[in-house]
Each structure stands twice: as C-alpha cells, then as structure tokens.
PDB file of C-alpha atoms in Angstrom:
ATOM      1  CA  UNK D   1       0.000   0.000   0.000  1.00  0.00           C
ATOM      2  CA  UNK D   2       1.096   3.275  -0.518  1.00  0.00           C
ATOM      3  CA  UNK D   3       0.116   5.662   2.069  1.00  0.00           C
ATOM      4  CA  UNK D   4       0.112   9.648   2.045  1.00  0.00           C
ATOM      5  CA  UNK D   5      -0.239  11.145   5.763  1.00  0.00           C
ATOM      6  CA  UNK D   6      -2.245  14.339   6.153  1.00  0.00           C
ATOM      7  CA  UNK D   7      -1.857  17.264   9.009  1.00  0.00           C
ATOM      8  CA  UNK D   8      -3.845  20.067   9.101  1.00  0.00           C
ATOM      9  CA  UNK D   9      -2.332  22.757  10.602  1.00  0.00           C
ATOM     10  CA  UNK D  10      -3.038  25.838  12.273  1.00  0.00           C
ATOM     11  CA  UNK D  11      -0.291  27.838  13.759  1.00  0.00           C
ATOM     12  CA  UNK D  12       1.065  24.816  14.767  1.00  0.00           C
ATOM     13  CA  UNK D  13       5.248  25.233  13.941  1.00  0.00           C
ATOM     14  CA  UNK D  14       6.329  23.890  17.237  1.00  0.00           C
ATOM     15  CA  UNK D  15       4.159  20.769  16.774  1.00  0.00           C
ATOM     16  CA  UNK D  16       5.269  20.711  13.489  1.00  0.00           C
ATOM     17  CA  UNK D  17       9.257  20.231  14.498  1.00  0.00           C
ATOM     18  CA  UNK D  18       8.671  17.624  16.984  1.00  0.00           C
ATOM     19  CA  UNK D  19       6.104  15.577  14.083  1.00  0.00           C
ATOM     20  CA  UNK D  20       7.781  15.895  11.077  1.00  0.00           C
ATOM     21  CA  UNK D  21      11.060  14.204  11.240  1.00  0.00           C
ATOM     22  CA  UNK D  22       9.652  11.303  13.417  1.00  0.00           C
ATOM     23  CA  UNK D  23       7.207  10.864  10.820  1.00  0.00           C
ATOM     24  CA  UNK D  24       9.539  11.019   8.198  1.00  0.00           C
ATOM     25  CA  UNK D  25      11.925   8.756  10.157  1.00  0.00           C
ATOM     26  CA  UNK D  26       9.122   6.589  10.338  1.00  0.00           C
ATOM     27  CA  UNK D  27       8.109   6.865   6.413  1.00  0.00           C
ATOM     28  CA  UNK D  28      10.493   7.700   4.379  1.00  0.00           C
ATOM     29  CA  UNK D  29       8.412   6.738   1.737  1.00  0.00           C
ATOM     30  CA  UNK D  30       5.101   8.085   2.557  1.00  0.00           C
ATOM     31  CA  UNK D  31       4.303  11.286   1.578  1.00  0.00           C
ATOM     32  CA  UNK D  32       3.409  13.933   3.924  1.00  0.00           C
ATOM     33  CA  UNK D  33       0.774  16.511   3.111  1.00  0.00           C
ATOM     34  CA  UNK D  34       0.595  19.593   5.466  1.00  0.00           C
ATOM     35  CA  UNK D  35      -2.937  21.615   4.840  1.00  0.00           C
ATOM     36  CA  UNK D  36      -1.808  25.576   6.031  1.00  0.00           C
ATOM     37  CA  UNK D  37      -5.347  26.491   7.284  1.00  0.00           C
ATOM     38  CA  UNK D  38      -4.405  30.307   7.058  1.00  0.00           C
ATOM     39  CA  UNK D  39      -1.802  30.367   9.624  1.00  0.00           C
ATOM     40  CA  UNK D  40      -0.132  33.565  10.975  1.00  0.00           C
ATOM     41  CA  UNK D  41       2.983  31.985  12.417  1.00  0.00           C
ATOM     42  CA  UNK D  42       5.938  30.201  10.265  1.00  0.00           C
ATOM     43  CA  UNK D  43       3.785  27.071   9.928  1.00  0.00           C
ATOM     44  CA  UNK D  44       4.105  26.911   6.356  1.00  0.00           C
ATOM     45  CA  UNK D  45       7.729  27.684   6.109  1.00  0.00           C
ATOM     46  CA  UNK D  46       8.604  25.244   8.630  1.00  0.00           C
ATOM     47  CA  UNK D  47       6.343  22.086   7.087  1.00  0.00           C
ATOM     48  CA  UNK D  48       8.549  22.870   3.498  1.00  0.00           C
ATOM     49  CA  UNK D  49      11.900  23.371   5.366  1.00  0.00           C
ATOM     50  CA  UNK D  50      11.279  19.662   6.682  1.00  0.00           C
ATOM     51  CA  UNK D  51      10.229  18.033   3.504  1.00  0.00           C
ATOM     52  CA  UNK D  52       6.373  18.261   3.563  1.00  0.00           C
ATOM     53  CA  UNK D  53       4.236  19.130   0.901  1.00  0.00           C
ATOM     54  CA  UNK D  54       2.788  22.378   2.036  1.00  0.00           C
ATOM     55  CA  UNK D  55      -0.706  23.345   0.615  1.00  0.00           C
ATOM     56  CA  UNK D  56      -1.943  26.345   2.234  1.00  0.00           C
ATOM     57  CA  UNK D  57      -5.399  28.543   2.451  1.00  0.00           C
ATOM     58  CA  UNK D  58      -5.319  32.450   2.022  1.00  0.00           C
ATOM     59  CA  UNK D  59      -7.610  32.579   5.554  1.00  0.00           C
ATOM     60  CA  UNK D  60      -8.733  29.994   7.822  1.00  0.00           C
ATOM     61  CA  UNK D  61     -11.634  27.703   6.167  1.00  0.00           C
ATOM     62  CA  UNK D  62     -12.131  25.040   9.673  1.00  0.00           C
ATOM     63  CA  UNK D  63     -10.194  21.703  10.133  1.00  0.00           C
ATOM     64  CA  UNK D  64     -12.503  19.935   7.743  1.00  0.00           C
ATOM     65  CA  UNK D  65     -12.018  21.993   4.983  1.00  0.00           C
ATOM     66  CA  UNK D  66      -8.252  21.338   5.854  1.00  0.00           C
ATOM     67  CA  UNK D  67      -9.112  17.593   5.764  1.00  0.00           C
ATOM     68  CA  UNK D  68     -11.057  17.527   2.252  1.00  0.00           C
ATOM     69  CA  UNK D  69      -8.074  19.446   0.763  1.00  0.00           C
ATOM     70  CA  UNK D  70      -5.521  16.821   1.850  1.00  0.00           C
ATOM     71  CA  UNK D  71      -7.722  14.033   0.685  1.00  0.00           C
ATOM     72  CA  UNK D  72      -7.999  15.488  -2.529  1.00  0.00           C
ATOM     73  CA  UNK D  73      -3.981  15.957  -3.361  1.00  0.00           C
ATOM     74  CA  UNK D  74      -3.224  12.930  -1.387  1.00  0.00           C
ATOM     75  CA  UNK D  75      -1.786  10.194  -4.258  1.00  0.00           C
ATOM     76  CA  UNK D  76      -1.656   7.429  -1.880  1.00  0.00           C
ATOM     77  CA  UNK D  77      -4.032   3.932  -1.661  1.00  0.00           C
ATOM     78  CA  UNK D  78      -4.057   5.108   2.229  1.00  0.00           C
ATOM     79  CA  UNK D  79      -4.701   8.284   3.917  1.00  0.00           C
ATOM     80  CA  UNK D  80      -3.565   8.478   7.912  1.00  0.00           C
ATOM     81  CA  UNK D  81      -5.113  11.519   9.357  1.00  0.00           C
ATOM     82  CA  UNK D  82      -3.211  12.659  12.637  1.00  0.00           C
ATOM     83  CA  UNK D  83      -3.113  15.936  14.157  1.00  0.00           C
ATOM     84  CA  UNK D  84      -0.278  18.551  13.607  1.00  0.00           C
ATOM     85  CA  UNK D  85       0.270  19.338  17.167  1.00  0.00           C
ATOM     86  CA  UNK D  86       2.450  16.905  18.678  1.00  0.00           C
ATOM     87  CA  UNK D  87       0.011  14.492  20.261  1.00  0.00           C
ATOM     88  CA  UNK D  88      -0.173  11.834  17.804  1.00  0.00           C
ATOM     89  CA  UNK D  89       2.973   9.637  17.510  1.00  0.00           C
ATOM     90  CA  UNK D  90       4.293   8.177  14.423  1.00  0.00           C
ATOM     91  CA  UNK D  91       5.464   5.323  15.694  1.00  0.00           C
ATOM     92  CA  UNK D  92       1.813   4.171  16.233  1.00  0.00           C
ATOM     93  CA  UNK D  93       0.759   4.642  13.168  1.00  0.00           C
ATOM     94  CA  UNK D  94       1.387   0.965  11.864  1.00  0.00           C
ATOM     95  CA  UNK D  95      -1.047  -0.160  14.421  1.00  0.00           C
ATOM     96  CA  UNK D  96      -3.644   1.889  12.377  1.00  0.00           C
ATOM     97  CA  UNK D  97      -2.512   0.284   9.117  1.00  0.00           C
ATOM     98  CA  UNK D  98      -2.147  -3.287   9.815  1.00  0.00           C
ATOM     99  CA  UNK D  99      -6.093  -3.920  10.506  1.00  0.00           C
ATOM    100  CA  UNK D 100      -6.476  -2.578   6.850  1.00  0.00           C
ATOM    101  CA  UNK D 101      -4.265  -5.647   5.724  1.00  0.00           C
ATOM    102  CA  UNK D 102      -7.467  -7.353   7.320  1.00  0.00           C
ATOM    103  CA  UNK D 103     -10.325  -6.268   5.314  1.00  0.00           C
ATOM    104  CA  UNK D 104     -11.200  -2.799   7.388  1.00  0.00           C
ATOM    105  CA  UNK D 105     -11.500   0.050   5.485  1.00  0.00           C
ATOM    106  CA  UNK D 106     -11.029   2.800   8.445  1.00  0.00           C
ATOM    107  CA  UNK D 107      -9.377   2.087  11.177  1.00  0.00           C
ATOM    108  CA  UNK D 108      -9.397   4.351  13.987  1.00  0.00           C
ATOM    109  CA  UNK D 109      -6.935   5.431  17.052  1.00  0.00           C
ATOM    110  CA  UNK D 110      -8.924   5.090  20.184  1.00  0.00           C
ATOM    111  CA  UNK D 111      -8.332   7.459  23.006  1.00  0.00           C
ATOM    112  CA  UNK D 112      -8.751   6.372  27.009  1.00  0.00           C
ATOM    113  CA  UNK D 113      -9.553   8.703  29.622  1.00  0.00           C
ATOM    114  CA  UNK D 114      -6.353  10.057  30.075  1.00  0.00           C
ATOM    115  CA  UNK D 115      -5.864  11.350  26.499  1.00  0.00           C
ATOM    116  CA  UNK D 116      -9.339  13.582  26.374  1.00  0.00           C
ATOM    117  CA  UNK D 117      -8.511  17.346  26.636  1.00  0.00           C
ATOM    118  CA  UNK D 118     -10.529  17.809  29.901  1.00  0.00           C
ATOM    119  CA  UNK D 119     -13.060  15.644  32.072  1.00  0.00           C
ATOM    120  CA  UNK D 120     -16.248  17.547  29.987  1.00  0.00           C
ATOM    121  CA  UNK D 121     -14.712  16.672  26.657  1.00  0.00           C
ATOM    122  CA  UNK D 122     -13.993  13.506  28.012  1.00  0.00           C
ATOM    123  CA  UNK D 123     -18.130  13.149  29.501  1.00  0.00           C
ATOM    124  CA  UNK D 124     -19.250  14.501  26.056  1.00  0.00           C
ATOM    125  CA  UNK D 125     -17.573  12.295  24.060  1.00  0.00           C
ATOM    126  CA  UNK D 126     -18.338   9.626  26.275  1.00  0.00           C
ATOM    127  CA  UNK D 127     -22.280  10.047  25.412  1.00  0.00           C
ATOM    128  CA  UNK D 128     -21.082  10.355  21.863  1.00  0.00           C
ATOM    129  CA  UNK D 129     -19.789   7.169  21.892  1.00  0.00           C
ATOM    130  CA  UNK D 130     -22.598   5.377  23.257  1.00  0.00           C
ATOM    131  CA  UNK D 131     -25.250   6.681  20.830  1.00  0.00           C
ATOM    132  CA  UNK D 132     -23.094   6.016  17.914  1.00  0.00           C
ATOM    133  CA  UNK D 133     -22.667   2.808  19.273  1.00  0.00           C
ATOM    134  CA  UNK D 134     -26.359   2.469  19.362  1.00  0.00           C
ATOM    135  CA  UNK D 135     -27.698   3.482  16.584  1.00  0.00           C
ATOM    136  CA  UNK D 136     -24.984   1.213  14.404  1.00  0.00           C
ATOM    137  CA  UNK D 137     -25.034  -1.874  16.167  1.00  0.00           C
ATOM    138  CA  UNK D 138     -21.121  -1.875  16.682  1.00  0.00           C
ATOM    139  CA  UNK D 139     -19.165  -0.595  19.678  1.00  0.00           C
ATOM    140  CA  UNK D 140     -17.883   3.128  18.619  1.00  0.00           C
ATOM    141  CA  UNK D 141     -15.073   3.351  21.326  1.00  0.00           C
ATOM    142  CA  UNK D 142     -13.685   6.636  19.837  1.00  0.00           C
ATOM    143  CA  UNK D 143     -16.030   8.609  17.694  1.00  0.00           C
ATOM    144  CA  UNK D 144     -14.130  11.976  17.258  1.00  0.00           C
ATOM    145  CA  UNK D 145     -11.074  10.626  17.476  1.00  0.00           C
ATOM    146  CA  UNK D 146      -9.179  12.398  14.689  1.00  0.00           C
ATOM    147  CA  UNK D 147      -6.336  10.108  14.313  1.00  0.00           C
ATOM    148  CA  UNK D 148      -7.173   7.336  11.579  1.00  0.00           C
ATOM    149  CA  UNK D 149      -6.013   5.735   9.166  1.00  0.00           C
ATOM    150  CA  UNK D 150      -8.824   5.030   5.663  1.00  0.00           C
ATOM    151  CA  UNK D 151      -8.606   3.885   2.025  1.00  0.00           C
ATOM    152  CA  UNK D 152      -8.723   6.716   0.072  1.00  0.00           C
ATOM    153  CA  UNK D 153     -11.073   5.955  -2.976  1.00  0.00           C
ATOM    154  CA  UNK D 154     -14.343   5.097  -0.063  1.00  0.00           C
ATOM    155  CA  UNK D 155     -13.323   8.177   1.939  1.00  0.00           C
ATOM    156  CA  UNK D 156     -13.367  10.197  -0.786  1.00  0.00           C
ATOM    157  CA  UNK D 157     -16.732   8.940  -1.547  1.00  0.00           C
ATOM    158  CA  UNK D 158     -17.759  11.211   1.346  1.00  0.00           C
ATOM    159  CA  UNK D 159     -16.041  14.443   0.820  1.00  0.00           C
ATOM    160  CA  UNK D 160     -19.564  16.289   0.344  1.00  0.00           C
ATOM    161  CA  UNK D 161     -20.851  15.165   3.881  1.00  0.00           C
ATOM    162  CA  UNK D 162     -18.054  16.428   5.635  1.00  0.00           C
ATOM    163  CA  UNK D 163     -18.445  19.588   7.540  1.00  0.00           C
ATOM    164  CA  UNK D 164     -15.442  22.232   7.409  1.00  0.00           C
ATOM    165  CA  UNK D 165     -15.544  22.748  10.916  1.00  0.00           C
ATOM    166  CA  UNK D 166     -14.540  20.168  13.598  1.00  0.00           C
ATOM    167  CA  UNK D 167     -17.123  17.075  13.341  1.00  0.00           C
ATOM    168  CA  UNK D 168     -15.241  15.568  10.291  1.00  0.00           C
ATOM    169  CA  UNK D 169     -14.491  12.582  12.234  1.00  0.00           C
ATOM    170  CA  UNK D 170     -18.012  12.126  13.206  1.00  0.00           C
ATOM    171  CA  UNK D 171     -19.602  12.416   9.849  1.00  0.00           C
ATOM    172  CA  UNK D 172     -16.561  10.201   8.005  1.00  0.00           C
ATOM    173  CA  UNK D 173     -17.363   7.224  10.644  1.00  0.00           C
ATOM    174  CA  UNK D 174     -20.910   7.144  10.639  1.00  0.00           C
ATOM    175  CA  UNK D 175     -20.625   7.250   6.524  1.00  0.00           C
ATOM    176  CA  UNK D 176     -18.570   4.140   6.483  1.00  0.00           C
ATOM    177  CA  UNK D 177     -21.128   2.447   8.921  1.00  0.00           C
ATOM    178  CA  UNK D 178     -23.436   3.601   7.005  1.00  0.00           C
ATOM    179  CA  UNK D 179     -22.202   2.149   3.622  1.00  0.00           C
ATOM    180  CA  UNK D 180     -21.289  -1.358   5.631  1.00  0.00           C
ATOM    181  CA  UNK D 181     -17.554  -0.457   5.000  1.00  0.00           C
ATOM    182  CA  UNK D 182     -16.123  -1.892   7.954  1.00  0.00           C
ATOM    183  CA  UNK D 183     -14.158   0.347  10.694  1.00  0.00           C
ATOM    184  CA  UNK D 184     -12.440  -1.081  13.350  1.00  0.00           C
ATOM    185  CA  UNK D 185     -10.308   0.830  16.556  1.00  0.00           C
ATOM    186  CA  UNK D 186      -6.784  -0.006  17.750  1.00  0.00           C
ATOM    187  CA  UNK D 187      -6.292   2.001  21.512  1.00  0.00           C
ATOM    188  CA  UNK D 188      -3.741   4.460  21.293  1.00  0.00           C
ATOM    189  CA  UNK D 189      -1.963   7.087  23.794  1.00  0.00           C
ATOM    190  CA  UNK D 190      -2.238  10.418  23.300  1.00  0.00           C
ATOM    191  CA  UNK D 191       0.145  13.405  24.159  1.00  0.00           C
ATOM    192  CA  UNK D 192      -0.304  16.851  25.720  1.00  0.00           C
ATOM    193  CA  UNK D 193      -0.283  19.396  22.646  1.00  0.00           C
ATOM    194  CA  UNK D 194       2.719  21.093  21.864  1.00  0.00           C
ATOM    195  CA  UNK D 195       1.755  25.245  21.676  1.00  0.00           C
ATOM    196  CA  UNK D 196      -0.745  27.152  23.516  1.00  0.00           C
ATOM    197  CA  UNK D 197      -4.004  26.125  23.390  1.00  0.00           C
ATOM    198  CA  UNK D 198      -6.250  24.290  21.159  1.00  0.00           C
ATOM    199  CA  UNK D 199      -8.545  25.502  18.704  1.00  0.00           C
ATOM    200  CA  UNK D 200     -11.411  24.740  20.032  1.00  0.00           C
ATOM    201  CA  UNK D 201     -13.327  27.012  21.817  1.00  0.00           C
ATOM    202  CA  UNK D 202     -15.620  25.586  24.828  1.00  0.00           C
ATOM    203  CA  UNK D 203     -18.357  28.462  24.276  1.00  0.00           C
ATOM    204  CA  UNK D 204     -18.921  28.353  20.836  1.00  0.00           C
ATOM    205  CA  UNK D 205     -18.188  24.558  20.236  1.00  0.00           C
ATOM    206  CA  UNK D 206     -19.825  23.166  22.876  1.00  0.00           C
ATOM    207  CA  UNK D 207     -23.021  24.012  20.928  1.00  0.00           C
ATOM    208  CA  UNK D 208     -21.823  22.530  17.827  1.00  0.00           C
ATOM    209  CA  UNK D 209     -20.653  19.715  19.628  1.00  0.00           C
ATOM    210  CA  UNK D 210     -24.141  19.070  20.837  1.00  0.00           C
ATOM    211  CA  UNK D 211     -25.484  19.212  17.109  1.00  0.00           C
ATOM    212  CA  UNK D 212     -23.291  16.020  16.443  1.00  0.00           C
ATOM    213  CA  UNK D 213     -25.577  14.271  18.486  1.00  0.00           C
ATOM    214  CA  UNK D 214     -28.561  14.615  16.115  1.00  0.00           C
ATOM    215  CA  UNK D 215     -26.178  14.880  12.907  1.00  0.00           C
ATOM    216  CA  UNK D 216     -25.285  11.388  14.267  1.00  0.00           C
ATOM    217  CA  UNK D 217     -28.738  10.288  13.879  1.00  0.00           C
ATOM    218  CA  UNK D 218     -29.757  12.298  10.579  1.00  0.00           C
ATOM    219  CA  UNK D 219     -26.414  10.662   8.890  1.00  0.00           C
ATOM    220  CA  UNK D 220     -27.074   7.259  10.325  1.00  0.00           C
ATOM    221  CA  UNK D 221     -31.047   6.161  10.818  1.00  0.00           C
ATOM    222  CA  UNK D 222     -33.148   9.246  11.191  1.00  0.00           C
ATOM    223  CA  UNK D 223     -36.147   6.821  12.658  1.00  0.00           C
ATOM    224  CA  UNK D 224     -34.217   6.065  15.158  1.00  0.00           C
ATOM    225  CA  UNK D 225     -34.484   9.316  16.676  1.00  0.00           C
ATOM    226  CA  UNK D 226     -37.590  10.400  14.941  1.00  0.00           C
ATOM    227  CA  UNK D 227     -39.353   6.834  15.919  1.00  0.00           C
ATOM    228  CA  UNK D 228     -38.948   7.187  19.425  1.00  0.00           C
ATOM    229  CA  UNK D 229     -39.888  11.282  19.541  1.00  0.00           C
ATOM    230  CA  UNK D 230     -43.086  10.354  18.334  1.00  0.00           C
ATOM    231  CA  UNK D 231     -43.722   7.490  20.469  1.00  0.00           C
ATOM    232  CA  UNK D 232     -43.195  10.221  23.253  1.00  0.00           C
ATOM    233  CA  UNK D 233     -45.572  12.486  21.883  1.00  0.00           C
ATOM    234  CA  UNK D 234     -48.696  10.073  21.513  1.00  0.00           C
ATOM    235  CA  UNK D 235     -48.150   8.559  25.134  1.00  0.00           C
ATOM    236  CA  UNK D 236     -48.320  12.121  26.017  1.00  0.00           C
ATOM    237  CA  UNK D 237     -51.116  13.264  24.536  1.00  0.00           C
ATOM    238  CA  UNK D 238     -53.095   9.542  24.950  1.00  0.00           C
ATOM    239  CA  UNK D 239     -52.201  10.146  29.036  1.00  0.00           C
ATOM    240  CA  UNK D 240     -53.339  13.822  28.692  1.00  0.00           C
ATOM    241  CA  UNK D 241     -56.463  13.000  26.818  1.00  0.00           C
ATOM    242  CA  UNK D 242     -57.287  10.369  29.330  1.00  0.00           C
ATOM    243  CA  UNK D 243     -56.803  12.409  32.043  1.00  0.00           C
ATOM    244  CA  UNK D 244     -58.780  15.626  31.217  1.00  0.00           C
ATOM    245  CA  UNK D 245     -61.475  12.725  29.761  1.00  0.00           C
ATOM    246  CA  UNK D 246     -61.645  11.665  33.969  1.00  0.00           C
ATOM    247  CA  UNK D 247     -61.768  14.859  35.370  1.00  0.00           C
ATOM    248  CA  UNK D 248     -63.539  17.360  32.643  1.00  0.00           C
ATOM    249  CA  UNK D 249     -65.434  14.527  30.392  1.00  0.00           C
ATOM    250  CA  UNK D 250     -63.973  16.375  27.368  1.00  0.00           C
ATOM    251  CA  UNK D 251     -61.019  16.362  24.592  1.00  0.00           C
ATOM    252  CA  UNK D 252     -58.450  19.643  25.025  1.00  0.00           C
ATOM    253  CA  UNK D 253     -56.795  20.632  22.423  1.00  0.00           C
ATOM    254  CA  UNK D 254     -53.473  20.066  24.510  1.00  0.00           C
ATOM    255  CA  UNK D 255     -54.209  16.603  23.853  1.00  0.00           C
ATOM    256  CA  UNK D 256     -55.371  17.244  19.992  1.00  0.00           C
ATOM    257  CA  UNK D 257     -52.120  18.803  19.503  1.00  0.00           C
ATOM    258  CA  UNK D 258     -49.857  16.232  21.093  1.00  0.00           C
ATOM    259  CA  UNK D 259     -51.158  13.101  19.029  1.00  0.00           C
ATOM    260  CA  UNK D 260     -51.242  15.922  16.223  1.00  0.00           C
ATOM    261  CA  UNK D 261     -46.923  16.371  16.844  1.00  0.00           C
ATOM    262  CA  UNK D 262     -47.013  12.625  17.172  1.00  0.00           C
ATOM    263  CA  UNK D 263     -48.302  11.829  13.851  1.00  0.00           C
ATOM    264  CA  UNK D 264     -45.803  15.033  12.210  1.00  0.00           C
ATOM    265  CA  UNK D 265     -42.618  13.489  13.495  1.00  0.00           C
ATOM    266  CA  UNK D 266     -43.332  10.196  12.475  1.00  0.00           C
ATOM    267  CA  UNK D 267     -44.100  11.470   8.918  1.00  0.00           C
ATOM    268  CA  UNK D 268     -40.585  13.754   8.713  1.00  0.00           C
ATOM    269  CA  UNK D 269     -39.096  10.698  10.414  1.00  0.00           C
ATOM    270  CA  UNK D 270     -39.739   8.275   7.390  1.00  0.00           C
ATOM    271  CA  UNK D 271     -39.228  11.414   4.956  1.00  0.00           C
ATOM    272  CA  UNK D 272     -35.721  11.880   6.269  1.00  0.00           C
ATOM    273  CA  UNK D 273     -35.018   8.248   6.176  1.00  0.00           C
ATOM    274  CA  UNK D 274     -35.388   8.336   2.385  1.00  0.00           C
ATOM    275  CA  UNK D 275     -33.153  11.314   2.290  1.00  0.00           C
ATOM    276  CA  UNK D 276     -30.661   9.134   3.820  1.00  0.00           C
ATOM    277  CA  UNK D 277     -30.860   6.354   1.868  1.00  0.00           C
ATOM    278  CA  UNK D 278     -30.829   8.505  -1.422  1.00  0.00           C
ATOM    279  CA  UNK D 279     -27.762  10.544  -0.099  1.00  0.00           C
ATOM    280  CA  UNK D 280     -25.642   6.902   0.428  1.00  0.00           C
ATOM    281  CA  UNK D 281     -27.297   5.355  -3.050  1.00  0.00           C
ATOM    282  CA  UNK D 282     -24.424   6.337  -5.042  1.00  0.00           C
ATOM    283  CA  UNK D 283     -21.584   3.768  -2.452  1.00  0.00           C
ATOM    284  CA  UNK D 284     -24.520   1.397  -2.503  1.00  0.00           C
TER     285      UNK D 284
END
C-alpha cells in the first residue's frame, strides 16, 4: 500500500518540528501533506523546510475543509489523518494500518480517559460514543477521534458530507457504517499538545458539539431518533387526553395537539429516512 499522511495545521510550527522528522523517520516513503489552514505563524515555512508538501489557504476555512483538501492531493491507496500538534505519535501509526491488511477500510486510534482534553470533553464524548454505538449496532469506542487511518477511494466517496468545521471525524465514521464499510479501533496514547491552546473554543463549540448528536442520527437512521420522539408524543397526549377525559369529560386541544406532533414526526421521520438512503445510493 502506498500511504500519504495528512496534518492540518493551524499555527502549529512547534508541533510541526517535533512531528515531522519522526514521521519522516518513520516513512520515508510516505508522503506527507501539510494543509496551512491560514496560519499567521511560520507554519508553512517550517512544514517545506522539513520536507512536507505544504498546501496552504489564504484565511482559515475550519479543520474539515483542511481535511477535504488533503484528501484530494493525497496520491496514496491510504490516507492516515493525525493531528499537527504533537500528540499523535508516528510510531503508532502501523497499528492503524495493519487492521487494513485485514479487510477494514477505516481504522481508527482510540483514546482512554487520560488522552481527552478535559473531564467535559472527556463526559461529552463519552455520550457520543454510546449513541453512535447504538444506533450502528457496533461498539464506537472513539467517535471523534481524529487520528485514523482510511482507504482513500471510499473516503473520498464522502467528501460532500463532511463539515469544514470540527465534526469531520463524526460524519466520516458514521458514513462508512453507514455504507457497511467496515471500521475497526486499535487504543492508542495520546500526548499533551505542543503550543498554547487548542482551537477549540468551549463556548462556541460546545453548541456545535451538541449538534453532532442529532447529525449522528440524521447521517445514520433518522427513525431512530424520529421513531422514538413520536412514540413520546402520543403517550403524552393519549395520558393527557385520558386524564382531562376523567376529570372534565372532554377532549383539550393540549391533547389534539400532542397526538397531532405525534403523527408530524413520524411522517418527517420516514421522509428523512429516504433522504438518507438517497444521499448513500451512489456507495450502494
């Protein structure tokens, strides 16, 4: 296999120093793709200096847009996706490849608790995990793990799903579920980031974060969520109806409007389900 390993990179030159040689100590024949999401520091200049090829953005598009640019110049049969920062080692990068030797198409570096950024990252990804894990039928242990190795051709299959900003790794997984490629996880150990601080910010992330849990559903099995919503609703309104029945002898239109919601969400429920299906149809 040949294999082309991609880095976006933000400001990240001191990561950059420490990754790049071990990688290409590691590699010497891989090529090594840094994506320059509009960086103000020497990022650039230092990828080149150490043998990368260096595509860079005018401004800042978001870490996905950084990953759909690196898929698309990468030449290799494998892409291995690993962070630009220092926390991803090299040398564990063959335990990503050798489960594609196996059949798997992605094959993903699995964090434990000790390599989350912080105990709520840690607690939302934790959730994340599980409903993924649900709604596929396989044990997710790592769903926004951004370390991971994938055969090009099927990921690039996917390049229109994925967002520019920071869910890539959500949206690329559930895909592959979705399309019965099979993904697998190898546990890996994770370092402290070399720099300042990372890009994401808790505020305005945290809400996007929470999206993924409903983009996990919409990308996956809409019913799934929609199915169960709606079963809410019509206990709801069936209770309400039979209580206000008992004590007023009548029908509210509380209740009228509950079975009413029940009956919508069911509806946009299957609707979205054949959006789904029609979105996959063409890796069918």
């Amino acid at each position: 296999m040949s294999i082309s390993i991609v880095l976006p990179a933000k400001n990240e030159s001191e990561g950059l120093r420490r990754t790049l040689p071990a990688l290409r100590a590691a590699f010497p024949d891989a090529e090594i793709i840094v994506v320059n999401d509009g960086s103000t520091d020497d990022t650039a200049q230092v990828a080149s200096t150490l043998g990368a090829k260096v595509l860079s953005s005018p401004y800042s598009m978001g870490n996905g847009a950084a990953i759909k640019r690196g898929a698309r110049a990468a030449r290799g049969d494998v892409i291995v996706f690993m962070d630009a920062d220092g926390q991803h080692d090299p040398a564990q990068i063959e335990r990503l490849l050798e489960p594609l030797t196996h059949g798997y198409d992605m094959v993903v570096g699995a964090r434990n608790a000790s390599g989350q950024a912080s105990v709520g990252r840690g607690a939302a990804n934790a959730l994340y995990n599980r409903l993924a894990s649900w709604m596929t039928g396989h044990k997710v242990l790592d769903l926004t793990s951004g370390f991971r190795a994938v055969r090009a051709a099927k990921f690039r299959e996917f390049l229109y799903l994925l967002p520019n900003g920071f869910s890539y790794p959500t949206t690329s997984t559930m895909a592959f579920f979705r399309s019965a490629y099979p993904v697998t996880y190898v546990p890996v150990e994770v370092a402290r980031r070399v720099g300042t601080q990372s890009h994401i910010r808790p505020l305005r992330d945290g809400v996007r974060f929470l999206l993924i849990i409903f983009k996990i559903a919409t990308l996956y099995s809409p019913l799934k969520l929609f199915a169960p919503t709606s079963v809410l609703f019509f206990l709801l309104g069936l209770g309400h109806y039979a209580w206000t029945f008992y004590a007023y002898g009548r029908f509210t239109n509380m209740s009228a409007l509950m079975l009413s919601a029940a009956v919508i969400v069911f509806l946009i429920g299957l609707i979205s389900e054949q959006v789904t299906a029609l979105t996959y149809k063409h890796s069918d």
